[in-house]
Coordinates of C-alpha atoms in Angstrom, one line a residue:
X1 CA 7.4 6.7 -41.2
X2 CA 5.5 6.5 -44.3
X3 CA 8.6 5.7 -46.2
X4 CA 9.6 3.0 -44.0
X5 CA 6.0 1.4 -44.3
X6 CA 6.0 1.7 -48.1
X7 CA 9.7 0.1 -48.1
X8 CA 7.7 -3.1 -45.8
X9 CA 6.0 -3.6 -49.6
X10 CA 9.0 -3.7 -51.7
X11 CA 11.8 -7.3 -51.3
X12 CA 14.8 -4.7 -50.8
X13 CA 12.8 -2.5 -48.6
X14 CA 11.1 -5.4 -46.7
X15 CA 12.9 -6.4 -43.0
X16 CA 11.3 -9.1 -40.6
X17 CA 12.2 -9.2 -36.7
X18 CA 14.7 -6.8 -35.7
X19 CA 17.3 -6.4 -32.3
X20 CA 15.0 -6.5 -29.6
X21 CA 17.0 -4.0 -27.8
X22 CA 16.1 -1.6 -30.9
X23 CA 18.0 -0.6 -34.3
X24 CA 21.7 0.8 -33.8
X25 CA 21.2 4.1 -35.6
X26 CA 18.2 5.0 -33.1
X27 CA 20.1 3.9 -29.9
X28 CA 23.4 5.9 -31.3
X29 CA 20.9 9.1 -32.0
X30 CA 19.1 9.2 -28.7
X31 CA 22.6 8.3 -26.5
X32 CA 24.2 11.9 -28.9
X33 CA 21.0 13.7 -28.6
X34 CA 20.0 13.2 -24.8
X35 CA 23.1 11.8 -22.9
X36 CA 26.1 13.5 -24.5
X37 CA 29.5 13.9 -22.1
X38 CA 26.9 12.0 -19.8
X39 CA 29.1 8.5 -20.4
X40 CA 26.2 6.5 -21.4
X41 CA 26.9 4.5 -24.2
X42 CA 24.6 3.2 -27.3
X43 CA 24.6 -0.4 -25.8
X44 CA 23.2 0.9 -22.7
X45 CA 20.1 2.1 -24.4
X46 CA 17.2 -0.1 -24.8
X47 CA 14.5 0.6 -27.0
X48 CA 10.9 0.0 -26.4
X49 CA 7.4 0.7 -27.3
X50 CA 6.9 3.3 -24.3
X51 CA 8.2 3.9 -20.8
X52 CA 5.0 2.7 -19.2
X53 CA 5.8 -0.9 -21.2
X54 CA 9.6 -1.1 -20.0
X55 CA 8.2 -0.2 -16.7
X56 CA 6.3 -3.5 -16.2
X57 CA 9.4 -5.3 -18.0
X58 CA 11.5 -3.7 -14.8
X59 CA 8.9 -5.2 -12.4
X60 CA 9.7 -8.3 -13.9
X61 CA 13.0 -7.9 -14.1
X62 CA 13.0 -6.8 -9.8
X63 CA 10.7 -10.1 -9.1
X64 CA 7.7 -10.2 -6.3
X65 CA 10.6 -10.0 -3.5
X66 CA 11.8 -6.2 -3.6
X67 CA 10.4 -3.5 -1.8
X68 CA 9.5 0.0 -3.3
X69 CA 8.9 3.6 -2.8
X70 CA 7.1 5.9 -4.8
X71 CA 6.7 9.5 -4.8
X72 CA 3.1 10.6 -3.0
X73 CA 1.4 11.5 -5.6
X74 CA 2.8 10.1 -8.3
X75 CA 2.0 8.3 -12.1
X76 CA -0.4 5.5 -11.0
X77 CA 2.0 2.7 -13.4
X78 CA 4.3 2.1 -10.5
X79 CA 2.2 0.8 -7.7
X80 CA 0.1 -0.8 -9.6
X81 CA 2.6 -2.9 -11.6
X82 CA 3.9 -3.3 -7.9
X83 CA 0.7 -5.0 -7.0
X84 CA 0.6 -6.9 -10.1
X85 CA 4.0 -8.5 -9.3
X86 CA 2.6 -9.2 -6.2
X87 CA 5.1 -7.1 -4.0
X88 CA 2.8 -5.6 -2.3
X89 CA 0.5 -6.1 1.3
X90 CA -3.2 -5.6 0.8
X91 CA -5.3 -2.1 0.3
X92 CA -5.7 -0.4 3.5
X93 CA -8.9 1.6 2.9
X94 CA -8.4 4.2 6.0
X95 CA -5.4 5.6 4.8
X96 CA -5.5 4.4 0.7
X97 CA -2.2 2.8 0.8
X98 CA -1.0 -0.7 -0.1
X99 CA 0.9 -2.6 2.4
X100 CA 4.7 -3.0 2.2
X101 CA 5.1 0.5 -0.7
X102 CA 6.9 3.4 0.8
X103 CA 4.9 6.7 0.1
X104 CA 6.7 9.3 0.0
X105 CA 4.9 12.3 0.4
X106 CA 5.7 15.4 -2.2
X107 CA 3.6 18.3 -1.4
X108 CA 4.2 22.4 -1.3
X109 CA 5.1 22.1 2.3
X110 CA 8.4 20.2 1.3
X111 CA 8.6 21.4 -1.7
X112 CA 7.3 18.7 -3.6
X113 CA 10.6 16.7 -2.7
X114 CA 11.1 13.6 0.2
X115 CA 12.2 14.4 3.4
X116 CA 14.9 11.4 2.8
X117 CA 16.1 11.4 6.8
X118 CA 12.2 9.8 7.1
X119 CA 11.8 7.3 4.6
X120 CA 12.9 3.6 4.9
X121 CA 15.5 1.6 3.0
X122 CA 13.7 -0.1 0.0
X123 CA 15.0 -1.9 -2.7
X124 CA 13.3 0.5 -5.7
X125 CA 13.0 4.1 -5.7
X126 CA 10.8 5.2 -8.0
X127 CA 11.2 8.6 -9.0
X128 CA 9.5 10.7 -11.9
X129 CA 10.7 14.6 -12.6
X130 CA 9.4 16.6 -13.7
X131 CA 7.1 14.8 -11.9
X132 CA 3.2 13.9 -13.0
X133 CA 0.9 14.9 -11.5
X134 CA 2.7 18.0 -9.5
X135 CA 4.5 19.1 -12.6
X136 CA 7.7 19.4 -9.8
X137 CA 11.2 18.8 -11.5
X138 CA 13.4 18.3 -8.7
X139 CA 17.0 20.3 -8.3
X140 CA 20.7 19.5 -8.9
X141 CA 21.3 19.3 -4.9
X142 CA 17.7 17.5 -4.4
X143 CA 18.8 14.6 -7.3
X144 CA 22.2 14.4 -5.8
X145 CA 20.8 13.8 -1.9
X146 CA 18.7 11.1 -3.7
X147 CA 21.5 9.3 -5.5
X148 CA 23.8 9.2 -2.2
X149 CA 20.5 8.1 -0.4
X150 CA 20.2 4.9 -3.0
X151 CA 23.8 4.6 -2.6
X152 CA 24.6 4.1 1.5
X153 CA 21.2 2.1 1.2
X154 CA 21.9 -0.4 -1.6
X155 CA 18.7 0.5 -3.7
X156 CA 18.0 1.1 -7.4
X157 CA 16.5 4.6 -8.7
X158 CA 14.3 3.7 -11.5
X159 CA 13.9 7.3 -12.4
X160 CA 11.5 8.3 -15.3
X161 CA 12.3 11.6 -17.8
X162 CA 9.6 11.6 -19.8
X163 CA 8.5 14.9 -19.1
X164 CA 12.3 15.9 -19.6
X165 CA 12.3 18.4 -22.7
X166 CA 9.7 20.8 -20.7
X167 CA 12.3 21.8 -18.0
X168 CA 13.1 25.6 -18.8
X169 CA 15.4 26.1 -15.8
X170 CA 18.6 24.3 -15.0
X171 CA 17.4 21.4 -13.5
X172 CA 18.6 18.3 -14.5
X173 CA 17.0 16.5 -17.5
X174 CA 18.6 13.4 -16.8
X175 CA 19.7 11.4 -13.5
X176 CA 23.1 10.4 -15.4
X177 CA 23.6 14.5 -14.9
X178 CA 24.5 13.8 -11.2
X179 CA 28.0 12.1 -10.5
X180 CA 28.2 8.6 -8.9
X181 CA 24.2 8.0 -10.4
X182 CA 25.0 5.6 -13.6
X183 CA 25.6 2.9 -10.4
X184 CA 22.6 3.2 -8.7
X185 CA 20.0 3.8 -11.8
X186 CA 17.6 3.5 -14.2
X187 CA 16.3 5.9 -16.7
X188 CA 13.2 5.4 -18.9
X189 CA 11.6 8.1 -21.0
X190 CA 9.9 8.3 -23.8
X191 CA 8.6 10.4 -27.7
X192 CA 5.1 10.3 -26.0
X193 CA 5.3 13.3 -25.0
X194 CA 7.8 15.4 -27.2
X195 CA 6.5 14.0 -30.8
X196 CA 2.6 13.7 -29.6
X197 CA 3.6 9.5 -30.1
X198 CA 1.0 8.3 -27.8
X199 CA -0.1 6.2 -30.2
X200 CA 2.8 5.4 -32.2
X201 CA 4.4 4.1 -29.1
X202 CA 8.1 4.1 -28.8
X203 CA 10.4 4.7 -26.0
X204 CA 13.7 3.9 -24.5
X205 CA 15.3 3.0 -20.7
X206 CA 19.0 3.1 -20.3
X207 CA 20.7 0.6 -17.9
X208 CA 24.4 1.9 -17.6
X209 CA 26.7 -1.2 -17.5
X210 CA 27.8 0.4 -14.3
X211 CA 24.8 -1.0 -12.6
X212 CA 25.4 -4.0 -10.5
X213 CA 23.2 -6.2 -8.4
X214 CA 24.8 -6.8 -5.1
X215 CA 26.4 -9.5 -6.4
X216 CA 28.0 -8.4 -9.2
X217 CA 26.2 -9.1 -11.5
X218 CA 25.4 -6.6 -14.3
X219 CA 21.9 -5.6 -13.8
X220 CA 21.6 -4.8 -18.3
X221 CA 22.3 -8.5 -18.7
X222 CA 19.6 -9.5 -17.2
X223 CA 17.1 -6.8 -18.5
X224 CA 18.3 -7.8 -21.7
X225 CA 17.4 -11.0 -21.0
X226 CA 13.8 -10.0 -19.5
X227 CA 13.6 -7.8 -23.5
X228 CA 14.2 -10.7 -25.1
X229 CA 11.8 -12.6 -23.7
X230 CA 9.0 -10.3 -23.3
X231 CA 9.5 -8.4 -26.7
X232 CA 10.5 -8.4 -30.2
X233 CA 11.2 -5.2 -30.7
X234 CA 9.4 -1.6 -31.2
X235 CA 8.0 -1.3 -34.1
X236 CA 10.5 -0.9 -37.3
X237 CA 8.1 2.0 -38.9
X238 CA 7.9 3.7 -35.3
X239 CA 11.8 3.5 -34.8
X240 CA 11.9 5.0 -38.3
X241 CA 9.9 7.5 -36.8
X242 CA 12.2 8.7 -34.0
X243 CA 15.3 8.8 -36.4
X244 CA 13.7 11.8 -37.8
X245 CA 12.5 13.1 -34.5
X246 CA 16.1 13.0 -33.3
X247 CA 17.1 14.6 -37.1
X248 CA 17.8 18.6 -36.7
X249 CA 14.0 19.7 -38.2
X250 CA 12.7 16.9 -35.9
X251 CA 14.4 18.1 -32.9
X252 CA 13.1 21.9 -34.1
X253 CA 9.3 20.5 -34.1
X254 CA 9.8 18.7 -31.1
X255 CA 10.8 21.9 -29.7
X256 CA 8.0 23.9 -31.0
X257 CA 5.6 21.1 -29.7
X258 CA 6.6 21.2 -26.6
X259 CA 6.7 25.4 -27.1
X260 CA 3.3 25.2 -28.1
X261 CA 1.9 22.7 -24.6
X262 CA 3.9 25.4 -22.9
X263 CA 1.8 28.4 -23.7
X264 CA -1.0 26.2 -23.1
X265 CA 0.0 26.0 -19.3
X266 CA 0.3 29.3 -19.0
X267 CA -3.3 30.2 -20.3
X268 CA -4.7 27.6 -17.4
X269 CA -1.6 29.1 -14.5
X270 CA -3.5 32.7 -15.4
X271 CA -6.9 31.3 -15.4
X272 CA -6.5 29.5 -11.7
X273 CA -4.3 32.7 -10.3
X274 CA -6.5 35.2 -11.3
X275 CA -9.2 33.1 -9.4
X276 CA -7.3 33.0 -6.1
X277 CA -6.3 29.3 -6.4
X278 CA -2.5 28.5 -5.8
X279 CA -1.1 26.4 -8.5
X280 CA 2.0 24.1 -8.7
X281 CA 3.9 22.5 -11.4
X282 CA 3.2 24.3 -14.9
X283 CA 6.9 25.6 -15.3
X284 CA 8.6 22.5 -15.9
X285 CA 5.8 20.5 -17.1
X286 CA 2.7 20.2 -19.3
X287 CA 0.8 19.6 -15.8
X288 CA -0.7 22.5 -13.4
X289 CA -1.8 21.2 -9.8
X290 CA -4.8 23.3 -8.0
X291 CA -5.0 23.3 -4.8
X292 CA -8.6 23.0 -3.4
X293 CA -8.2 23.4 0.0
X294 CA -10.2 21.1 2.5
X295 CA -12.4 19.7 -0.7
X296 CA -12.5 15.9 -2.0
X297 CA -10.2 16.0 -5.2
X298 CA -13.6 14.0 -6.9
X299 CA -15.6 16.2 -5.7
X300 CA -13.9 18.9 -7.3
X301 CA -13.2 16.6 -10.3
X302 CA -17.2 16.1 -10.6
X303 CA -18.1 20.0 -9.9
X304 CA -15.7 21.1 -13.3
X305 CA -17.2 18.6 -15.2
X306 CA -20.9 18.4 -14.6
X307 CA -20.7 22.6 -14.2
X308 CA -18.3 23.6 -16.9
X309 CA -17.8 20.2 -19.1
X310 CA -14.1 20.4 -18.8
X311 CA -12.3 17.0 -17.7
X312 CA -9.8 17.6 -15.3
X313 CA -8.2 14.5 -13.1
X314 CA -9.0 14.2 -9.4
X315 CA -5.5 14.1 -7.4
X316 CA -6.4 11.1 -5.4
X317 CA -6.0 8.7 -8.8
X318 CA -2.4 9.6 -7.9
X319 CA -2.6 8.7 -4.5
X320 CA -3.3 9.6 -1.1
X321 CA -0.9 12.8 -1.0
X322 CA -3.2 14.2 -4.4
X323 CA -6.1 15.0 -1.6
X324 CA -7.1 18.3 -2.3
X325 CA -5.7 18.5 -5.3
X326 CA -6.6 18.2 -9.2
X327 CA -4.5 18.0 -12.6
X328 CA -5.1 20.0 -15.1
X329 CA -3.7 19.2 -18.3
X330 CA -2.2 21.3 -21.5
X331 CA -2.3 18.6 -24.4
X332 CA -5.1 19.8 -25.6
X333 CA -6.0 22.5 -28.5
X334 CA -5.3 26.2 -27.9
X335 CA -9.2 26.9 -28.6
X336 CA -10.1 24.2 -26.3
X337 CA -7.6 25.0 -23.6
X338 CA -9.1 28.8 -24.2
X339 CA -12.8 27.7 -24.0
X340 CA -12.3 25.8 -21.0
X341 CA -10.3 28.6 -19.4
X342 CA -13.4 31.3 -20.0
X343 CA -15.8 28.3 -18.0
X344 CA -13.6 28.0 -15.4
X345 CA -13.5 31.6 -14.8
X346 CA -17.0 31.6 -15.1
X347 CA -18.1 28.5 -12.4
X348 CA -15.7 30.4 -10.0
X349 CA -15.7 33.9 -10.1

């Protein structure tokens, strides 16, 4: 990255606007590195500046005439882009649901998966594994009964991987894994979370060319026609950057990033255990979700920080279904992460 930026200052090094779907070396890298024997080609890889952007760019793609579903709890961006576009009914305070969004419930007594026989056809399925907040990554035979359910009900998966490289068991890391999926979905995911790029911002969403609306009609023609309106491309010095993420010793660092967020969850899965608390998530995911029985998830949210000065986030900012619940998170510094596990231990032993 700092080579490209120096290069910005020299007339050979120097390049202006670039493809808005993103530079041909980076979309050949992550379709080889991520979706190899997966039949997704570099021209069905879009890049972006984050998952959260392309997103909103879907919403506007989909228009304020779709319906959705979202996964109960699930990563705020979704419904609120949702009632952004103006898809939605109004707030109904008694239950903390919009109007006219499917929530589907994901908790430990259904394994953190839909019952599918329950939930109405919408037109968007939005679906996140490993999933944030629960840290759930959902199975081979759970991704498969979802893609069959998009496909006898005519909807579109937009399905979001950008917790992917923290699976550790064989659950899928991509959607395209399951047969029959390229022609019902949409990935997007992200080097947020892999390359600590939170800032940097760069991401990608593939649209396989196997996608059609209902009319035919490619459904990547007309996101690449939503990209080129709505942006000019990522970044040329943060695309440089993801070259040498995907590069063998940036795929090793990655690794040892992710490693290293890893061992982090396990400090705070020990910590909440050994305290009588059950825990979800946390294999698959940077993300361990307490159960607090019976309590307000702010509540809870308020004890931890005015007692112990640790931030944790209340499961309700994920919806109704994060009642009872908070997040607690491993990005963080193994001294901090071991500092706020010795609090914790301490406000409720």
């Amino acid at each position: 990255m700092a080579e490209r930026a120096h290069a910005l200052s020299t007339i050979d090094g120097y390049s202006g606007y670039g493809a808005e779907q993103g530079e041909k070396k980076l979309r050949a890298a992550i379709a080889a590195t991520y979706y190899a024997d997966l039949g997704i080609e570099d021209s069905d890889i879009f890049v972006s500046d984050g998952a959260k952007c392309d997103i909103s760019r879907l919403q506007v793609l989909f228009g304020s005439n779709v319906t959705i579903a979202v996964q109960d709890p699930s990563y705020p961006a979704y419904v609120d882009s949702s009632v952004i576009m103006g898809q939605t009914d109004l707030y109904q305070q008694d239950v903390q649901k919009y109007g006219n969004i499917e929530y589907m419930r994901c908790g430990p007594e259904n394994g953190f998966f839909p019952d599918l026989s329950t939930v109405p056809r919408t037109d968007i399925i939005f679906f996140c594994s490993p999933n944030n907040p629960t840290g759930a990554a959902a199975s081979r035979d759970q991704l498969t009964k979802l893609v069959k359910f998009a496909k006898d009900n005519g909807s579109i998966i937009v399905y979001d991987s950008a917790y992917a490289m923290y699976i550790s068991d064989d659950s899928p890391k991509s959607i395209f894994e399951i047969p029959g999926a390229k022609e019902v979905a949409i990935e997007t995911a992200s080097f947020s979370k892999y390359a600590g790029f939170t800032g940097v911002r760069l991401g990608w969403t593939v649209v396989p060319k196997e996608l059609l609306f209902s009319d035919g009609h490619p459904v990547a023609k007309d996101f690449n026609r939503i990209v080129c309106t709505c942006f000019n491309g990522a970044s040329n010095i943060a695309q440089a950057g993801g070259l040498a993420c995907l590069s063998p010793d940036g795929l090793k660092a990655m690794q040892d990033v992710v490693g290293f967020y890893k061992e982090n969850t396990e400090i705070i899965v020990e910590t909440f255990t050994s305290l009588g608390f059950n825990v979800y998530g946390a294999k698959n995911a940077p993300y361990v979700w307490v159960h607090f029985p019976g309590r307000n998830s702010w509540d809870v949210f308020a004890e931890i920080l005015e007692k112990a000065n640790v931030v944790t986030t209340p499961g309700t900012g994920f919806g109704p279904g994060g009642e009872g619940f908070v997040r607690v998170s491993a990005f963080g510094h193994r001294e901090n992460i071991i500092e706020a596990a010795r609090r914790l231990k301490q406000l409720y032993k």
